[in-house]
Amino acid sequence: MELTIKKTKWMVPLAFALLISFFLIIFTLSTKTPFQKSSIKAKVPIFVESKLHIPSTRPISTIPKLAYLISGSSGDGESIKRTLKALYHPLNQYVVHLDLEAPADERLELVNFVKREPLFVEVGNVRVVVRSNLVTYRGPTMVSNTLHAAAILLKEGGEWDWFINLSASDYPLVTQDDLLHTFSTVPRELNFIEHTSDIGWKEYVELFI
């Protein structure tokens, strides 16, 4: 009888301790699981826009290279020259194009202008589309003309980071040095950039009019 009482005395605390341990384990698991689930869900983006965030660590600053198409029609020869001179930078690549609406002598003058410019000849980064395309503006031939210029730049223009399509009436409001400096920290995989400069008085000024 005395032995039974002794067994009962130590079994009761043991059972009580096991019961408390069991409840602690259940409580720990029940409180930990929601946090694990929420952290897993947080890694999976629900909206497409969440994939477009720029990484917090900015890339190493390197000077980018831009590829330009400057195109025009009849009477735009001088405007193309003006825009080309304003946009010119030795690091960039350029294709200029006058469509078939422009007279033959105007197209020939553009070719001769590029050939006569010493800096263009020395650097070799300006090309003229000699076989002009028929372009219906806002039509499919305009897209075809753009793709033609991009193909020339991909084949002959070496490596470049962004392709910019302009008309003869466009004109830059910031220098190419400022533009290249600003884009030097922009991830190269980004496209269709709407950029405003953040350099002194030029802040919030659009690049082209």
mmCIF file of C-alpha atoms in Angstrom:
data_model
loop_
_atom_site.group_PDB
_atom_site.id
_atom_site.type_symbol
_atom_site.label_atom_id
_atom_site.label_comp_id
_atom_site.label_asym_id
_atom_site.label_seq_id
_atom_site.Cartn_x
_atom_site.Cartn_y
_atom_site.Cartn_z
ATOM 1 C CA MET A 1 0.000 0.000 0.000
ATOM 2 C CA GLU A 2 2.814 2.360 0.881
ATOM 3 C CA LEU A 3 4.590 1.535 -2.450
ATOM 4 C CA THR A 4 1.447 2.390 -4.416
ATOM 5 C CA ILE A 5 1.165 5.765 -2.700
ATOM 6 C CA LYS A 6 4.813 6.580 -3.521
ATOM 7 C CA LYS A 7 4.293 5.692 -7.211
ATOM 8 C CA THR A 8 1.222 7.867 -7.343
ATOM 9 C CA LYS A 9 3.125 10.817 -5.864
ATOM 10 C CA TRP A 10 5.795 10.912 -8.589
ATOM 11 C CA MET A 11 3.523 9.911 -11.497
ATOM 12 C CA VAL A 12 1.144 12.814 -10.962
ATOM 13 C CA PRO A 13 3.861 15.524 -11.389
ATOM 14 C CA LEU A 14 5.284 13.639 -14.364
ATOM 15 C CA ALA A 15 1.909 13.465 -16.082
ATOM 16 C CA PHE A 16 1.329 17.132 -15.331
ATOM 17 C CA ALA A 17 4.739 18.078 -16.788
ATOM 18 C CA LEU A 18 4.090 16.023 -19.928
ATOM 19 C CA LEU A 19 0.704 17.679 -20.355
ATOM 20 C CA ILE A 20 2.225 21.150 -20.065
ATOM 21 C CA SER A 21 4.975 20.229 -22.565
ATOM 22 C CA PHE A 22 2.370 18.951 -25.012
ATOM 23 C CA PHE A 23 0.376 22.189 -24.842
ATOM 24 C CA LEU A 24 3.559 24.272 -25.249
ATOM 25 C CA ILE A 25 4.506 22.352 -28.401
ATOM 26 C CA ILE A 26 1.006 22.795 -29.860
ATOM 27 C CA PHE A 27 1.059 26.509 -29.034
ATOM 28 C CA THR A 28 4.497 26.995 -30.607
ATOM 29 C CA LEU A 29 3.509 25.251 -33.834
ATOM 30 C CA SER A 30 0.212 27.101 -34.123
ATOM 31 C CA THR A 31 1.869 30.518 -33.709
ATOM 32 C CA LYS A 32 4.850 29.804 -35.968
ATOM 33 C CA THR A 33 2.999 28.418 -39.011
ATOM 34 C CA PRO A 34 1.144 31.635 -40.052
ATOM 35 C CA PHE A 35 4.398 33.584 -40.127
ATOM 36 C CA GLN A 36 6.029 30.939 -42.266
ATOM 37 C CA LYS A 37 3.075 30.911 -44.650
ATOM 38 C CA SER A 38 2.970 34.692 -44.886
ATOM 39 C CA SER A 39 6.699 34.870 -45.609
ATOM 40 C CA ILE A 40 6.328 32.280 -48.370
ATOM 41 C CA LYS A 41 3.394 34.132 -49.879
ATOM 42 C CA ALA A 42 5.275 37.408 -49.738
ATOM 43 C CA LYS A 43 7.929 36.019 -52.048
ATOM 44 C CA VAL A 44 5.407 35.254 -54.794
ATOM 45 C CA PRO A 45 4.284 38.470 -56.568
ATOM 46 C CA ILE A 46 0.527 38.729 -57.034
ATOM 47 C CA PHE A 47 0.527 41.668 -59.442
ATOM 48 C CA VAL A 48 2.644 42.164 -62.542
ATOM 49 C CA GLU A 49 3.703 45.610 -61.306
ATOM 50 C CA SER A 50 5.483 44.049 -58.332
ATOM 51 C CA LYS A 51 7.993 42.542 -60.748
ATOM 52 C CA LEU A 52 8.920 45.979 -62.058
ATOM 53 C CA HIS A 53 10.519 47.374 -58.915
ATOM 54 C CA ILE A 54 14.079 48.584 -59.401
ATOM 55 C CA PRO A 55 16.526 46.648 -57.196
ATOM 56 C CA SER A 56 17.658 48.462 -54.070
ATOM 57 C CA THR A 57 21.290 47.878 -54.973
ATOM 58 C CA ARG A 58 22.115 50.091 -57.943
ATOM 59 C CA PRO A 59 24.308 48.668 -60.696
ATOM 60 C CA ILE A 60 27.912 49.656 -61.147
ATOM 61 C CA SER A 61 28.077 53.020 -62.875
ATOM 62 C CA THR A 62 29.084 52.513 -66.507
ATOM 63 C CA ILE A 63 28.564 54.889 -69.399
ATOM 64 C CA PRO A 64 25.821 53.546 -71.707
ATOM 65 C CA LYS A 65 25.774 53.688 -75.494
ATOM 66 C CA LEU A 66 22.707 54.938 -77.338
ATOM 67 C CA ALA A 67 21.631 54.087 -80.874
ATOM 68 C CA TYR A 68 19.647 56.767 -82.722
ATOM 69 C CA LEU A 69 17.464 56.708 -85.808
ATOM 70 C CA ILE A 70 16.783 60.200 -87.178
ATOM 71 C CA SER A 71 14.359 60.096 -90.083
ATOM 72 C CA GLY A 72 12.615 62.657 -92.250
ATOM 73 C CA SER A 73 10.841 63.302 -95.508
ATOM 74 C CA SER A 74 11.000 65.865 -98.312
ATOM 75 C CA GLY A 75 12.479 69.156 -97.123
ATOM 76 C CA ASP A 76 13.852 67.690 -93.875
ATOM 77 C CA GLY A 77 17.477 67.377 -94.967
ATOM 78 C CA GLU A 78 18.692 70.458 -93.089
ATOM 79 C CA SER A 79 16.658 69.566 -90.009
ATOM 80 C CA ILE A 80 18.227 66.099 -89.928
ATOM 81 C CA LYS A 81 21.691 67.670 -90.070
ATOM 82 C CA ARG A 82 20.801 70.041 -87.239
ATOM 83 C CA THR A 83 19.411 67.281 -85.029
ATOM 84 C CA LEU A 84 22.335 64.974 -85.785
ATOM 85 C CA LYS A 85 24.871 67.639 -84.791
ATOM 86 C CA ALA A 86 22.986 68.405 -81.572
ATOM 87 C CA LEU A 87 22.746 64.726 -80.635
ATOM 88 C CA TYR A 88 26.198 63.666 -81.700
ATOM 89 C CA HIS A 89 28.514 61.919 -79.247
ATOM 90 C CA PRO A 90 31.440 59.636 -80.152
ATOM 91 C CA LEU A 91 30.126 56.840 -77.900
ATOM 92 C CA ASN A 92 26.748 56.651 -79.632
ATOM 93 C CA GLN A 93 25.634 55.139 -82.943
ATOM 94 C CA TYR A 94 23.496 56.941 -85.541
ATOM 95 C CA VAL A 95 21.420 56.100 -88.595
ATOM 96 C CA VAL A 96 19.865 58.905 -90.666
ATOM 97 C CA HIS A 97 17.173 58.338 -93.277
ATOM 98 C CA LEU A 98 15.301 60.440 -95.828
ATOM 99 C CA ASP A 99 12.329 58.588 -97.277
ATOM 100 C CA LEU A 100 11.433 58.282 -100.961
ATOM 101 C CA GLU A 101 9.313 61.440 -100.800
ATOM 102 C CA ALA A 102 12.558 63.428 -100.573
ATOM 103 C CA PRO A 103 14.120 64.323 -103.937
ATOM 104 C CA ALA A 104 17.207 62.406 -105.018
ATOM 105 C CA ASP A 105 19.465 65.465 -104.759
ATOM 106 C CA GLU A 106 18.387 66.072 -101.148
ATOM 107 C CA ARG A 107 19.148 62.464 -100.230
ATOM 108 C CA LEU A 108 22.517 62.701 -101.999
ATOM 109 C CA GLU A 109 23.346 65.906 -100.126
ATOM 110 C CA LEU A 110 22.745 64.107 -96.818
ATOM 111 C CA VAL A 111 25.111 61.312 -97.862
ATOM 112 C CA ASN A 112 27.790 63.835 -98.852
ATOM 113 C CA PHE A 113 27.317 65.764 -95.605
ATOM 114 C CA VAL A 114 28.092 62.666 -93.536
ATOM 115 C CA LYS A 115 31.074 61.818 -95.749
ATOM 116 C CA ARG A 116 32.499 65.345 -95.490
ATOM 117 C CA GLU A 117 32.225 65.708 -91.711
ATOM 118 C CA PRO A 118 35.725 64.910 -90.347
ATOM 119 C CA LEU A 119 34.542 63.703 -86.917
ATOM 120 C CA PHE A 120 31.910 61.399 -88.417
ATOM 121 C CA VAL A 121 34.537 59.912 -90.724
ATOM 122 C CA GLU A 122 37.101 59.491 -87.955
ATOM 123 C CA VAL A 123 34.774 57.812 -85.457
ATOM 124 C CA GLY A 124 32.678 56.000 -88.067
ATOM 125 C CA ASN A 125 29.465 55.940 -86.059
ATOM 126 C CA VAL A 126 27.084 57.709 -88.485
ATOM 127 C CA ARG A 127 25.370 55.777 -91.267
ATOM 128 C CA VAL A 128 22.978 56.891 -93.994
ATOM 129 C CA VAL A 129 20.270 54.599 -95.328
ATOM 130 C CA VAL A 130 21.207 54.890 -99.008
ATOM 131 C CA ARG A 131 18.323 52.799 -100.303
ATOM 132 C CA SER A 132 15.517 54.951 -98.972
ATOM 133 C CA ASN A 133 12.269 53.404 -97.819
ATOM 134 C CA LEU A 134 8.758 54.431 -98.754
ATOM 135 C CA VAL A 135 7.251 55.546 -95.450
ATOM 136 C CA THR A 136 3.575 56.122 -94.740
ATOM 137 C CA TYR A 137 3.660 57.836 -91.381
ATOM 138 C CA ARG A 138 1.558 56.169 -88.687
ATOM 139 C CA GLY A 139 1.362 53.149 -90.975
ATOM 140 C CA PRO A 140 3.101 49.752 -91.149
ATOM 141 C CA THR A 141 5.862 51.075 -93.413
ATOM 142 C CA MET A 142 6.997 53.329 -90.574
ATOM 143 C CA VAL A 143 7.490 50.278 -88.358
ATOM 144 C CA SER A 144 9.318 48.556 -91.205
ATOM 145 C CA ASN A 145 11.624 51.553 -91.589
ATOM 146 C CA THR A 146 12.391 51.535 -87.856
ATOM 147 C CA LEU A 147 13.185 47.813 -87.915
ATOM 148 C CA HIS A 148 15.408 48.347 -90.958
ATOM 149 C CA ALA A 149 17.439 50.973 -89.095
ATOM 150 C CA ALA A 150 17.647 48.780 -85.984
ATOM 151 C CA ALA A 151 18.923 45.898 -88.122
ATOM 152 C CA ILE A 152 21.665 48.128 -89.560
ATOM 153 C CA LEU A 153 22.704 49.217 -86.080
ATOM 154 C CA LEU A 154 22.711 45.655 -84.768
ATOM 155 C CA LYS A 155 24.816 44.491 -87.697
ATOM 156 C CA GLU A 156 27.266 47.390 -87.984
ATOM 157 C CA GLY A 157 26.915 49.495 -84.836
ATOM 158 C CA GLY A 158 28.612 47.227 -82.331
ATOM 159 C CA GLU A 159 27.216 47.081 -78.811
ATOM 160 C CA TRP A 160 24.676 49.633 -77.612
ATOM 161 C CA ASP A 161 22.142 49.754 -74.792
ATOM 162 C CA TRP A 162 19.056 51.657 -75.974
ATOM 163 C CA PHE A 163 17.506 52.417 -79.354
ATOM 164 C CA ILE A 164 15.896 55.853 -79.746
ATOM 165 C CA ASN A 165 13.669 56.666 -82.717
ATOM 166 C CA LEU A 166 13.431 60.384 -83.585
ATOM 167 C CA SER A 167 12.145 62.552 -86.394
ATOM 168 C CA ALA A 168 13.934 65.477 -88.036
ATOM 169 C CA SER A 169 11.820 67.930 -86.019
ATOM 170 C CA ASP A 170 13.040 66.600 -82.644
ATOM 171 C CA TYR A 171 15.703 68.517 -80.763
ATOM 172 C CA PRO A 172 17.397 67.738 -77.417
ATOM 173 C CA LEU A 173 17.084 69.992 -74.388
ATOM 174 C CA VAL A 174 19.989 68.384 -72.504
ATOM 175 C CA THR A 175 23.469 67.547 -73.714
ATOM 176 C CA GLN A 176 24.487 63.993 -74.540
ATOM 177 C CA ASP A 177 27.037 64.083 -71.711
ATOM 178 C CA ASP A 178 24.259 64.889 -69.239
ATOM 179 C CA LEU A 179 22.022 62.221 -70.718
ATOM 180 C CA LEU A 180 24.685 59.503 -70.676
ATOM 181 C CA HIS A 181 25.673 60.428 -67.130
ATOM 182 C CA THR A 182 22.062 60.178 -65.964
ATOM 183 C CA PHE A 183 21.519 56.825 -67.681
ATOM 184 C CA SER A 184 24.797 55.391 -66.384
ATOM 185 C CA THR A 185 23.107 54.037 -63.236
ATOM 186 C CA VAL A 186 19.893 52.869 -64.922
ATOM 187 C CA PRO A 187 19.568 49.055 -65.249
ATOM 188 C CA ARG A 188 20.085 48.132 -68.881
ATOM 189 C CA GLU A 189 17.067 45.805 -68.959
ATOM 190 C CA LEU A 190 14.665 48.726 -68.506
ATOM 191 C CA ASN A 191 12.948 50.034 -71.611
ATOM 192 C CA PHE A 192 10.527 52.749 -72.723
ATOM 193 C CA ILE A 193 12.079 55.173 -70.268
ATOM 194 C CA GLU A 194 10.276 58.440 -69.501
ATOM 195 C CA HIS A 195 13.192 60.473 -68.221
ATOM 196 C CA THR A 196 13.511 63.921 -66.730
ATOM 197 C CA SER A 197 16.895 65.251 -65.711
ATOM 198 C CA ASP A 198 17.832 66.016 -62.131
ATOM 199 C CA ILE A 199 20.778 68.311 -62.785
ATOM 200 C CA GLY A 200 20.320 71.847 -61.495
ATOM 201 C CA TRP A 201 17.994 74.086 -63.472
ATOM 202 C CA LYS A 202 17.221 71.291 -65.946
ATOM 203 C CA GLU A 203 15.069 69.394 -63.445
ATOM 204 C CA TYR A 204 11.687 68.252 -64.806
ATOM 205 C CA VAL A 205 12.575 69.388 -68.327
ATOM 206 C CA GLU A 206 11.648 66.934 -71.071
ATOM 207 C CA LEU A 207 14.451 65.721 -73.272
ATOM 208 C CA PHE A 208 12.923 66.621 -76.593
ATOM 209 C CA ILE A 209 10.398 69.110 -77.877
#
